[in-house]
mmCIF file of C-alpha atoms and ligand atoms in Angstrom:
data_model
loop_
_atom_site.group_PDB
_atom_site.id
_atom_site.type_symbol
_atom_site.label_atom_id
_atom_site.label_comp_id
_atom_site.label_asym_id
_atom_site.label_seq_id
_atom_site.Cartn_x
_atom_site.Cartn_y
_atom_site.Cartn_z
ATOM 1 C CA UNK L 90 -31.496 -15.983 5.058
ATOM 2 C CA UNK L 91 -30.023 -12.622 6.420
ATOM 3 C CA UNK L 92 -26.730 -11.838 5.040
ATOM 4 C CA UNK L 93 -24.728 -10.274 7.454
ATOM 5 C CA UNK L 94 -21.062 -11.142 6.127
ATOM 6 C CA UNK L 95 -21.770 -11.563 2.707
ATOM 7 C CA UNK L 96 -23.555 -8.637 0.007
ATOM 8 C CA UNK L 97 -25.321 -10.071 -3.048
ATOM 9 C CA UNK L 98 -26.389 -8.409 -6.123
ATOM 10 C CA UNK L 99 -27.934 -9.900 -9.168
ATOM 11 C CA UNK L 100 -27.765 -8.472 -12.487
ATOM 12 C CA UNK L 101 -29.487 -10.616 -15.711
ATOM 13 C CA UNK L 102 -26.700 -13.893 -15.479
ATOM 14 C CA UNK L 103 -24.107 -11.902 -13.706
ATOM 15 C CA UNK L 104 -23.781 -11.794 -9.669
ATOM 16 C CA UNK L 105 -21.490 -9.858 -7.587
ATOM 17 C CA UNK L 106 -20.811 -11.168 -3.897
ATOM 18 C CA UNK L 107 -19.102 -9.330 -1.684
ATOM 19 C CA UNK L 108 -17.767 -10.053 1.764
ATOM 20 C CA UNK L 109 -18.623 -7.231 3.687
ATOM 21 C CA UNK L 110 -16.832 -6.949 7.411
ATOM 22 C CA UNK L 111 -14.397 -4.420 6.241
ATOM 23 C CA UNK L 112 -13.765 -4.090 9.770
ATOM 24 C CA UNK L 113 -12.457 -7.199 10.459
ATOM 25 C CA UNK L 114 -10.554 -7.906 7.354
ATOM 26 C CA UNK L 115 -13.676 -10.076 6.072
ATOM 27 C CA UNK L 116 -12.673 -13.072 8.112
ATOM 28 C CA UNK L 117 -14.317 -16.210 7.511
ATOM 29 C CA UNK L 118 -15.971 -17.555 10.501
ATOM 30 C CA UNK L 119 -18.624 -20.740 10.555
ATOM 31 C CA UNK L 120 -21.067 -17.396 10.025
ATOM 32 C CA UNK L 121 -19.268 -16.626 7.009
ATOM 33 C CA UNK L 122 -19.417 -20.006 5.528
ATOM 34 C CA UNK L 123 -22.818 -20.673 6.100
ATOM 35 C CA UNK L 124 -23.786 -17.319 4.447
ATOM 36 C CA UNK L 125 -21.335 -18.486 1.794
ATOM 37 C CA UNK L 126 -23.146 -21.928 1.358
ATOM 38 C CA UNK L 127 -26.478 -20.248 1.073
ATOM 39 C CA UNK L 128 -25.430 -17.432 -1.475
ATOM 40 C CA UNK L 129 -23.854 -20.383 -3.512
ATOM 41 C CA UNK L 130 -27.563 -22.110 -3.723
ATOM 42 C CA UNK L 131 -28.891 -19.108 -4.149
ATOM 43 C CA UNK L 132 -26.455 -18.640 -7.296
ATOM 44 C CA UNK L 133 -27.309 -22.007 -9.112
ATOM 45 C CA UNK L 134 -31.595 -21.563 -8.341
ATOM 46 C CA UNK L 135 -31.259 -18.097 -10.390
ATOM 47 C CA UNK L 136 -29.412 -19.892 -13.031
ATOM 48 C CA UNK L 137 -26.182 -17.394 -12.481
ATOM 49 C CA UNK L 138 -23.437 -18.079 -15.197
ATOM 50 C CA UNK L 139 -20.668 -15.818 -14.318
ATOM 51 C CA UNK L 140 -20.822 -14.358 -10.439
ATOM 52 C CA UNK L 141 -17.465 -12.410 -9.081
ATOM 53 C CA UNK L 142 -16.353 -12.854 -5.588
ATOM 54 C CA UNK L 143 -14.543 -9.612 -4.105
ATOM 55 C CA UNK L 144 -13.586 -8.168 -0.830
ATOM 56 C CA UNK L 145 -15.240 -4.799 0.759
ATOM 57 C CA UNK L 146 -12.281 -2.712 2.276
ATOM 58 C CA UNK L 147 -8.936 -3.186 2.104
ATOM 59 C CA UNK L 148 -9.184 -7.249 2.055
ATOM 60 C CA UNK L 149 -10.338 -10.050 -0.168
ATOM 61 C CA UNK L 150 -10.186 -11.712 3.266
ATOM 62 C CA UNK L 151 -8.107 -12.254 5.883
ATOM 63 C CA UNK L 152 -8.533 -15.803 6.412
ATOM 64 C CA UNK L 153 -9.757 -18.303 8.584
ATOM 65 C CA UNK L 154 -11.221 -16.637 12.285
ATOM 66 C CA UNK L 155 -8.325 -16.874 14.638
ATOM 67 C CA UNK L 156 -9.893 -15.807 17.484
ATOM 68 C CA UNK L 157 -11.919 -18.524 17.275
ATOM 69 C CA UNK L 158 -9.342 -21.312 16.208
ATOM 70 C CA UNK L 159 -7.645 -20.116 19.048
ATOM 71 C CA UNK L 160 -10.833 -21.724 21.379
ATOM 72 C CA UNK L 161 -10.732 -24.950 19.382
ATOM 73 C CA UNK L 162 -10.153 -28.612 20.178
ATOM 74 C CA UNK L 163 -8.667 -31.005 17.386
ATOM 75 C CA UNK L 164 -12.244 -32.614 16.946
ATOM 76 C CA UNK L 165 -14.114 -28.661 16.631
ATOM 77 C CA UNK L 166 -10.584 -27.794 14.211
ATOM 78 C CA UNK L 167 -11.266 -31.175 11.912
ATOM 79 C CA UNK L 168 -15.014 -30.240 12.005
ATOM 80 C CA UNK L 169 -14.340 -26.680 10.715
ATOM 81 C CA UNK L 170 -11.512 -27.699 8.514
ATOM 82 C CA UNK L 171 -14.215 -30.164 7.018
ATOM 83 C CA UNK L 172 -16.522 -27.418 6.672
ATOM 84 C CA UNK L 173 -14.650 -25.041 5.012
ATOM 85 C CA UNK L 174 -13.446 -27.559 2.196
ATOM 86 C CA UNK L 175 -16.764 -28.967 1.358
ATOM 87 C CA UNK L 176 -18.365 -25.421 0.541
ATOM 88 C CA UNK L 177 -15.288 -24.274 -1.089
ATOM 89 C CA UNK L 178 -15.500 -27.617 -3.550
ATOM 90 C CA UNK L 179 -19.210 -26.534 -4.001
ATOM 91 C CA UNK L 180 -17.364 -23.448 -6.015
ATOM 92 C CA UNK L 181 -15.539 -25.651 -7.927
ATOM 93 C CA UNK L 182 -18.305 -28.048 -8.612
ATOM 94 C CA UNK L 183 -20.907 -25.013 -9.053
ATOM 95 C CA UNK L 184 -22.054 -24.523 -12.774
ATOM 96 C CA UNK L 185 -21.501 -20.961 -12.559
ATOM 97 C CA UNK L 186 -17.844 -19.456 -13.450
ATOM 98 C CA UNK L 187 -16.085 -18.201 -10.351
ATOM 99 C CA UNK L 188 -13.953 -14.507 -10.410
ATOM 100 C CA UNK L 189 -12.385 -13.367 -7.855
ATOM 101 C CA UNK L 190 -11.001 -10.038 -7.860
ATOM 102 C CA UNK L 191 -8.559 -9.945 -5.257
ATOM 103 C CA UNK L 192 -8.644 -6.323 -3.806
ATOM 104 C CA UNK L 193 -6.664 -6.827 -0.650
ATOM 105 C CA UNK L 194 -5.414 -8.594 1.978
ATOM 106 C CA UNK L 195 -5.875 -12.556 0.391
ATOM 107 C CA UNK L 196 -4.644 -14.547 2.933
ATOM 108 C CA UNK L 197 -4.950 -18.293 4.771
ATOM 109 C CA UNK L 198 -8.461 -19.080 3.995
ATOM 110 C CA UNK L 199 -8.730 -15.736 1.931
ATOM 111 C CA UNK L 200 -6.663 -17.023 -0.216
ATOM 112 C CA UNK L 201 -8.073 -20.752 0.126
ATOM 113 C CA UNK L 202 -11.186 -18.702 -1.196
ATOM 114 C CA UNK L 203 -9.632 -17.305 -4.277
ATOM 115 C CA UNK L 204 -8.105 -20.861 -4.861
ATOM 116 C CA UNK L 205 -11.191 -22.414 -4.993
ATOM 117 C CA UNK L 206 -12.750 -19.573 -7.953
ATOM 118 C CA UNK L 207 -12.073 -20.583 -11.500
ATOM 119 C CA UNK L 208 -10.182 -17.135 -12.765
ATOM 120 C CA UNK L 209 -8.473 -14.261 -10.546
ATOM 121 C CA UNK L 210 -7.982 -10.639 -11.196
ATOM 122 C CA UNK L 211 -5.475 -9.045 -9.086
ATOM 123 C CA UNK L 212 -5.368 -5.340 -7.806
ATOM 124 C CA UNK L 213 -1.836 -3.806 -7.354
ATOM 125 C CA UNK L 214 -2.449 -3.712 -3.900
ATOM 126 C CA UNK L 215 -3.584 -7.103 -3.139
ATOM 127 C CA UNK L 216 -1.667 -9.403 -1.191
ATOM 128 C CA UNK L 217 -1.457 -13.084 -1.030
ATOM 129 C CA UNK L 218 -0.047 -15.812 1.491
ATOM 130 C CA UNK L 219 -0.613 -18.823 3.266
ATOM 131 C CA UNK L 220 0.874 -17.508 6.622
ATOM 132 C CA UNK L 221 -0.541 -20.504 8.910
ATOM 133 C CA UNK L 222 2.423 -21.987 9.231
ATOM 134 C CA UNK L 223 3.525 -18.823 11.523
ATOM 135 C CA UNK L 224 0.516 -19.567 13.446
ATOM 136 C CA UNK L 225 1.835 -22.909 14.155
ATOM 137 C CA UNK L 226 -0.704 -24.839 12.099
ATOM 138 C CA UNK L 227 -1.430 -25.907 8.036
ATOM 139 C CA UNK L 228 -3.837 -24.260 5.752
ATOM 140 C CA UNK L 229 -7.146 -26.106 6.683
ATOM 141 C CA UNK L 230 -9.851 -24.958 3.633
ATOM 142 C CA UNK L 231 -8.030 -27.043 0.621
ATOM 143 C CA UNK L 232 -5.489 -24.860 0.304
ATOM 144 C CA UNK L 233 -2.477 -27.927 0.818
ATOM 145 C CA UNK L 234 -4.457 -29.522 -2.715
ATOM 146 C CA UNK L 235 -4.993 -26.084 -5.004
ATOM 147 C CA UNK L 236 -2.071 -24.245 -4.446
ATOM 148 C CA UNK L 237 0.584 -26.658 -5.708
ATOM 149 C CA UNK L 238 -2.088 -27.461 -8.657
ATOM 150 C CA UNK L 239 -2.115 -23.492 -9.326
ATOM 151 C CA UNK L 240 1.628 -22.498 -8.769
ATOM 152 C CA UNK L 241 3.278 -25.927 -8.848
ATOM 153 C CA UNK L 242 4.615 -27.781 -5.965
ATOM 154 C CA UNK L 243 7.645 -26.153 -6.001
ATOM 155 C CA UNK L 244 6.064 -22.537 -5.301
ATOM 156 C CA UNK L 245 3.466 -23.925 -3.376
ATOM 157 C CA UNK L 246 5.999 -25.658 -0.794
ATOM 158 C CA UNK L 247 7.680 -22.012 -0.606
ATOM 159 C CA UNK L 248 4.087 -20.552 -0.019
ATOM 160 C CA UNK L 249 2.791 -22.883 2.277
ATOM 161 C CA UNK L 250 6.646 -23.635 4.087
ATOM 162 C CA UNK L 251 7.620 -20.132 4.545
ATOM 163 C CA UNK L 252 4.573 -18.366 5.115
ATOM 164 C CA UNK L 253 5.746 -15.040 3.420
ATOM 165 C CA UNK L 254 3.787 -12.277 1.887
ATOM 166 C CA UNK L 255 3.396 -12.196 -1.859
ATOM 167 C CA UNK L 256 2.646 -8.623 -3.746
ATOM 168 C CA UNK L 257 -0.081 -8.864 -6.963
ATOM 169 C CA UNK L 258 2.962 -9.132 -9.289
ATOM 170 C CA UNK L 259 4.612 -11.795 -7.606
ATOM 171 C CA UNK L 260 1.460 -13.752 -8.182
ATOM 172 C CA UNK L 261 1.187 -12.881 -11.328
ATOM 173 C CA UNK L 262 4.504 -14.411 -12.201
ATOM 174 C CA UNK L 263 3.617 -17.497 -10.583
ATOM 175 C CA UNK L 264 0.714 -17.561 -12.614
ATOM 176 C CA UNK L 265 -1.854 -17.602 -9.963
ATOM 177 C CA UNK L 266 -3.509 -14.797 -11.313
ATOM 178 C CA UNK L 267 -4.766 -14.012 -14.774
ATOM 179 C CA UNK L 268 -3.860 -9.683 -14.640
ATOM 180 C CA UNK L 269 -2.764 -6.989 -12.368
ATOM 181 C CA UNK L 270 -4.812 -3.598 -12.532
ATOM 182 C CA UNK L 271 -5.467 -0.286 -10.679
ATOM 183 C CA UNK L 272 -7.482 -0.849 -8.112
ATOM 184 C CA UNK L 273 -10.608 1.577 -9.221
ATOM 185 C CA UNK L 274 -9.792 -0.767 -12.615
ATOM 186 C CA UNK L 275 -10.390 -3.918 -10.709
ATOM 187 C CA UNK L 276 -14.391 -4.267 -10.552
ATOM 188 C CA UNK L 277 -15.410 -2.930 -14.029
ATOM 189 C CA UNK L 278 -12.057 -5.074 -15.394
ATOM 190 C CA UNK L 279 -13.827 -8.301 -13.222
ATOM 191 C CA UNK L 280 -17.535 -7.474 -14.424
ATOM 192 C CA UNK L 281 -16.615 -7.178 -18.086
ATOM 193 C CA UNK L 282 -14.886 -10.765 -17.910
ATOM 194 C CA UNK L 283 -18.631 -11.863 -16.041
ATOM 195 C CA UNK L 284 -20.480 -10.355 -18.687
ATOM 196 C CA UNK L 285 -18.126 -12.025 -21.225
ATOM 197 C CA UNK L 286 -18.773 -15.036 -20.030
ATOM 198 C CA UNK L 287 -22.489 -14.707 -19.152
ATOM 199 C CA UNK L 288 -23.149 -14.017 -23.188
ATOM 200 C CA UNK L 289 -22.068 -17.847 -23.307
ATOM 201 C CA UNK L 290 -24.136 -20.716 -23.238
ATOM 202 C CA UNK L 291 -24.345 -21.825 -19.523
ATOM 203 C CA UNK L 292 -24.924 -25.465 -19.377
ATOM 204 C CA UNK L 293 -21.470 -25.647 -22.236
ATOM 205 C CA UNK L 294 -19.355 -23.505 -20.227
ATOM 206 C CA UNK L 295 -20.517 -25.936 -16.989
ATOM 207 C CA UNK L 296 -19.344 -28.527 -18.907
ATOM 208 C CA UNK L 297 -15.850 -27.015 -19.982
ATOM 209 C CA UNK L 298 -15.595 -25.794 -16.456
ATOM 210 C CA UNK L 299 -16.190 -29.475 -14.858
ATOM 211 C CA UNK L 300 -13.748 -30.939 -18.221
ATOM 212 C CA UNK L 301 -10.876 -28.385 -17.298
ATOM 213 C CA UNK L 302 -11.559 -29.655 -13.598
ATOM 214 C CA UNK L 303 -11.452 -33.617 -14.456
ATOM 215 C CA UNK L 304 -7.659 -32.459 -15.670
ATOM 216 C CA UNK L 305 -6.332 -31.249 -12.223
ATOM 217 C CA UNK L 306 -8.410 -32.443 -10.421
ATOM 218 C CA UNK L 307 -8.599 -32.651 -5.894
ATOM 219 C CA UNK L 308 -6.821 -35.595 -5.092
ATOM 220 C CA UNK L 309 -7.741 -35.083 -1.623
ATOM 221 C CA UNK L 310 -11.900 -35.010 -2.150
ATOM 222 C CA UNK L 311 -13.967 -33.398 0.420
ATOM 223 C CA UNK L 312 -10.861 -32.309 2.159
ATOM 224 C CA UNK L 313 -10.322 -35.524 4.340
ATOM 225 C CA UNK L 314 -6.841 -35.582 4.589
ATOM 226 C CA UNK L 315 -6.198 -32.159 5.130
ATOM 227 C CA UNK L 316 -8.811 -31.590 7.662
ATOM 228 C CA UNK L 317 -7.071 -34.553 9.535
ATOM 229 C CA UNK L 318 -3.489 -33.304 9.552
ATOM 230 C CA UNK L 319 -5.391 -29.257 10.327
ATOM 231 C CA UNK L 320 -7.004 -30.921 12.848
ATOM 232 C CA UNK L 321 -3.130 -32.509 14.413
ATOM 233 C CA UNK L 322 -1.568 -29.342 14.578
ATOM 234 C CA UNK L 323 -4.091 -28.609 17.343
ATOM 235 C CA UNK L 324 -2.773 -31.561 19.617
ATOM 236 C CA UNK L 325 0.825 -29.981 19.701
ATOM 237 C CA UNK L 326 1.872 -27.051 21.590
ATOM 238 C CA UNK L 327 3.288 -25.142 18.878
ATOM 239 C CA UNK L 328 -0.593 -24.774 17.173
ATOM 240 C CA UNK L 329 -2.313 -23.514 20.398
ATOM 241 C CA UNK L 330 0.554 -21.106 21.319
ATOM 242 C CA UNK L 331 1.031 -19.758 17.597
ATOM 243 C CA UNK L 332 -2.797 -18.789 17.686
ATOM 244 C CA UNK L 333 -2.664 -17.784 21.092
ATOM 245 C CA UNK L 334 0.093 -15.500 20.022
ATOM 246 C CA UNK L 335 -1.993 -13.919 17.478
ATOM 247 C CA UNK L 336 -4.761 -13.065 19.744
ATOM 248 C CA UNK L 337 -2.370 -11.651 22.068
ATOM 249 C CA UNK L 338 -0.788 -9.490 19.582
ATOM 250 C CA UNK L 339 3.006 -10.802 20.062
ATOM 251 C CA UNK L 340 5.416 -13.571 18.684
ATOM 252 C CA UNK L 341 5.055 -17.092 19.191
ATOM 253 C CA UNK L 342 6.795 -19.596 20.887
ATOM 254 C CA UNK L 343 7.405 -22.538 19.177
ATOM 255 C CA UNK L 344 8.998 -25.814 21.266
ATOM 256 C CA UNK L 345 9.288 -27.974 18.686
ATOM 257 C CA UNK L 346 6.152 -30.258 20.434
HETATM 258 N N1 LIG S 227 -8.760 -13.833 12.278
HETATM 259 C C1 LIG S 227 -9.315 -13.076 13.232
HETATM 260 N N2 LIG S 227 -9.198 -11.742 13.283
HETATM 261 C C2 LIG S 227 -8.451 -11.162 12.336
HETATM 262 C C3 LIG S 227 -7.827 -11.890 11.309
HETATM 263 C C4 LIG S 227 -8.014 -13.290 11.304
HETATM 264 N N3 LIG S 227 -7.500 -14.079 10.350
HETATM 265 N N4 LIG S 227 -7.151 -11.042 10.515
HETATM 266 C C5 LIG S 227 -7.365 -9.805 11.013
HETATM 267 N N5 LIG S 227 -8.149 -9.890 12.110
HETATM 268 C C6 LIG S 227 -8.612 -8.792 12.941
HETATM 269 C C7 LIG S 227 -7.479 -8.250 13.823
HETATM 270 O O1 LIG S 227 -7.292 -9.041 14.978
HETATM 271 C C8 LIG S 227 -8.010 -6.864 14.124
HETATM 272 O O2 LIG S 227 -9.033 -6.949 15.087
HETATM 273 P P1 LIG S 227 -8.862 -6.245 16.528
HETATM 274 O O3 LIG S 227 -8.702 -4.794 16.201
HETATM 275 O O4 LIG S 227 -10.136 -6.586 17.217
HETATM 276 O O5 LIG S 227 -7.658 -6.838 17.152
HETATM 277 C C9 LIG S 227 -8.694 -6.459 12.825
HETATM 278 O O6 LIG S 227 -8.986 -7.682 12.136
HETATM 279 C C10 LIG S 227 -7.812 -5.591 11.938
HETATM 280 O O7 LIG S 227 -6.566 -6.252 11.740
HETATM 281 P P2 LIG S 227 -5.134 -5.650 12.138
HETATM 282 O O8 LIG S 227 -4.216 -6.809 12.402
HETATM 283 O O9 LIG S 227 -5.281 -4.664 13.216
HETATM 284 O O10 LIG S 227 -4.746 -4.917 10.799
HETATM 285 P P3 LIG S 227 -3.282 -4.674 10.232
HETATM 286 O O11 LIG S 227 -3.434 -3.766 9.073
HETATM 287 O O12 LIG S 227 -2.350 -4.282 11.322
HETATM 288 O O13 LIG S 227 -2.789 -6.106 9.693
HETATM 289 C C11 LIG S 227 -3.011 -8.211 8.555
HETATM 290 C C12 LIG S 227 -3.468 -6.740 8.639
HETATM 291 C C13 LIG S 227 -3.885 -8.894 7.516
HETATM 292 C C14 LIG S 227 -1.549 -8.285 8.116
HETATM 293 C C15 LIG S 227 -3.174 -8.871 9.941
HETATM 294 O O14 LIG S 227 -4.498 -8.626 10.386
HETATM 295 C C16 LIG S 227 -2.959 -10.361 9.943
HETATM 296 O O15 LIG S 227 -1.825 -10.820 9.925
HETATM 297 N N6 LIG S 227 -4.049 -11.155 9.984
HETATM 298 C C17 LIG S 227 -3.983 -12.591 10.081
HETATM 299 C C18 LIG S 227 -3.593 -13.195 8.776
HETATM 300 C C19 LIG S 227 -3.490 -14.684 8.929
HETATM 301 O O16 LIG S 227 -2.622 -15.212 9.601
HETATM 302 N N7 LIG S 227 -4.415 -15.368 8.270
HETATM 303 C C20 LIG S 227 -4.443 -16.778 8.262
HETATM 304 C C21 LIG S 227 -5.406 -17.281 9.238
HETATM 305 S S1 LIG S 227 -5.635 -19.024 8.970
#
């Protein structure tokens, strides 16, 4: 396959994959996805133990295609809400450890994304949020199940309730991430962790990976649930005029309906 959104680089049991549409804040499309989905096989065939996910620009990524949510029906929202929570389980299931090192913008499904990776690294200029809820809708790629798991429910209603911005230290406190660093620090900081873990035995730290997961694990497999109530937002007013809004670059409207 032709990567087009996605970079990937191999090195021994180490991979670096990179989402690379700087230009438009790395936004995950179906495109995206489906590179995503491939680079993920491609992972486990190579017998990758330790691969870091990071952002080219000034995002991680930032989130879910509007523009295109903004086109979509409640059956085409359910279908890509679907979509996006059965590759991002594949992470989670995948016998390879997950970074991310969260350069930038990390927010809606750019943050659903970082959820989804087993460790995070922080630089001091990322940024995290679930801002959906301004857009009139619910995060749609698992991010209703990991987030109170990660941060508690607590936080996670605040996140997910409020839709505010959160700077690297704020997520440090909440624990979502494991360090904040300079941003030139954040790749070699992110490798050396890969590498760390790549001089491990692979098939034992697939097994303390999928252990760890048993523990906390999705109550809401494959996504069902959330892609359901995603997929309501889009019968109500208030979801097609907040992403409407977006596209047209000014405030929403809600109506309560
Ligand atoms: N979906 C689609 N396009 C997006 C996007 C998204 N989630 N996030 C950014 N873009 C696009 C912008 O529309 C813009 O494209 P345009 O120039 O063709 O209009 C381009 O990426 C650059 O973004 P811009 O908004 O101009 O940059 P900024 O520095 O002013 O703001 C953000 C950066 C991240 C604060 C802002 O882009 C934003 O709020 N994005 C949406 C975040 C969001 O709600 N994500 C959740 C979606 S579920």
């Amino acid at each position: 396959m032709h990567l087009e959104c996605l970079q990937l680089s191999i090195s021994g049991k180490t991979a670096l994959v990179e989402l690379a549409r700087p230009d438009q804040l790395n936004v995950l499309d179906e495109q995206a996805l489906n590179e995503l989905e491939f680079v993920l096989n491609h992972l486990l065939e190579q017998g990758v133990k330790a691969a870091i996910l990071t952002g080219q620009g000034r995002a991680f990524a930032a989130g879910a295609d509007v523009k295109a949510m903004a086109e979509m029906d409640e059956r085409a929202a359910r279908a890509f809400s679907l979509k996006g929570n059965q590759i991002f389980q594949r992470i989670e299931e995948h016998p390879a450890i997950f970074v991310a090192a969260v350069n930038g913008y990390a927010l809606g499904g750019g943050l659903e994304l970082a959820l989804a990776c087993d460790l995070r690294l922080a630089s001091s200029k990322a940024v995290f949020g679930q801002p959906e809820i301004n857009l009139g809708i619910i995060p749609g790629f698992g991010g209703t199940q990991r987030l109170p798991r990660l941060i508690g429910p607590t936080r996670a209603k605040e996140w997910i309730l409020t839709g505010r911005r959160y700077n690297a230290q704020e997520a440090l406190t909440a624990g979502l991430v494991l360090e904040v660093v300079e941003p030139e620090e954040l790749l070699p900081k992110a490798q050396a962790l890969a590498q760390e873990l790549a001089d491990k035995s692979g098939p034992i730290l697939a097994l303390a990976k999928r252990a760890i997961n048993a523990s906390t694990g999705l109550v809401d497999q494959n996504g069902q649930t959330e892609a359901g109530l995603f997929a309501s937002c889009f019968t109500y007013h208030d979801g097609m005029e907040g992403l409407k809004a977006f596209v047209e670059k000014r405030k929403p409207q809600f109506q309560d309906r």
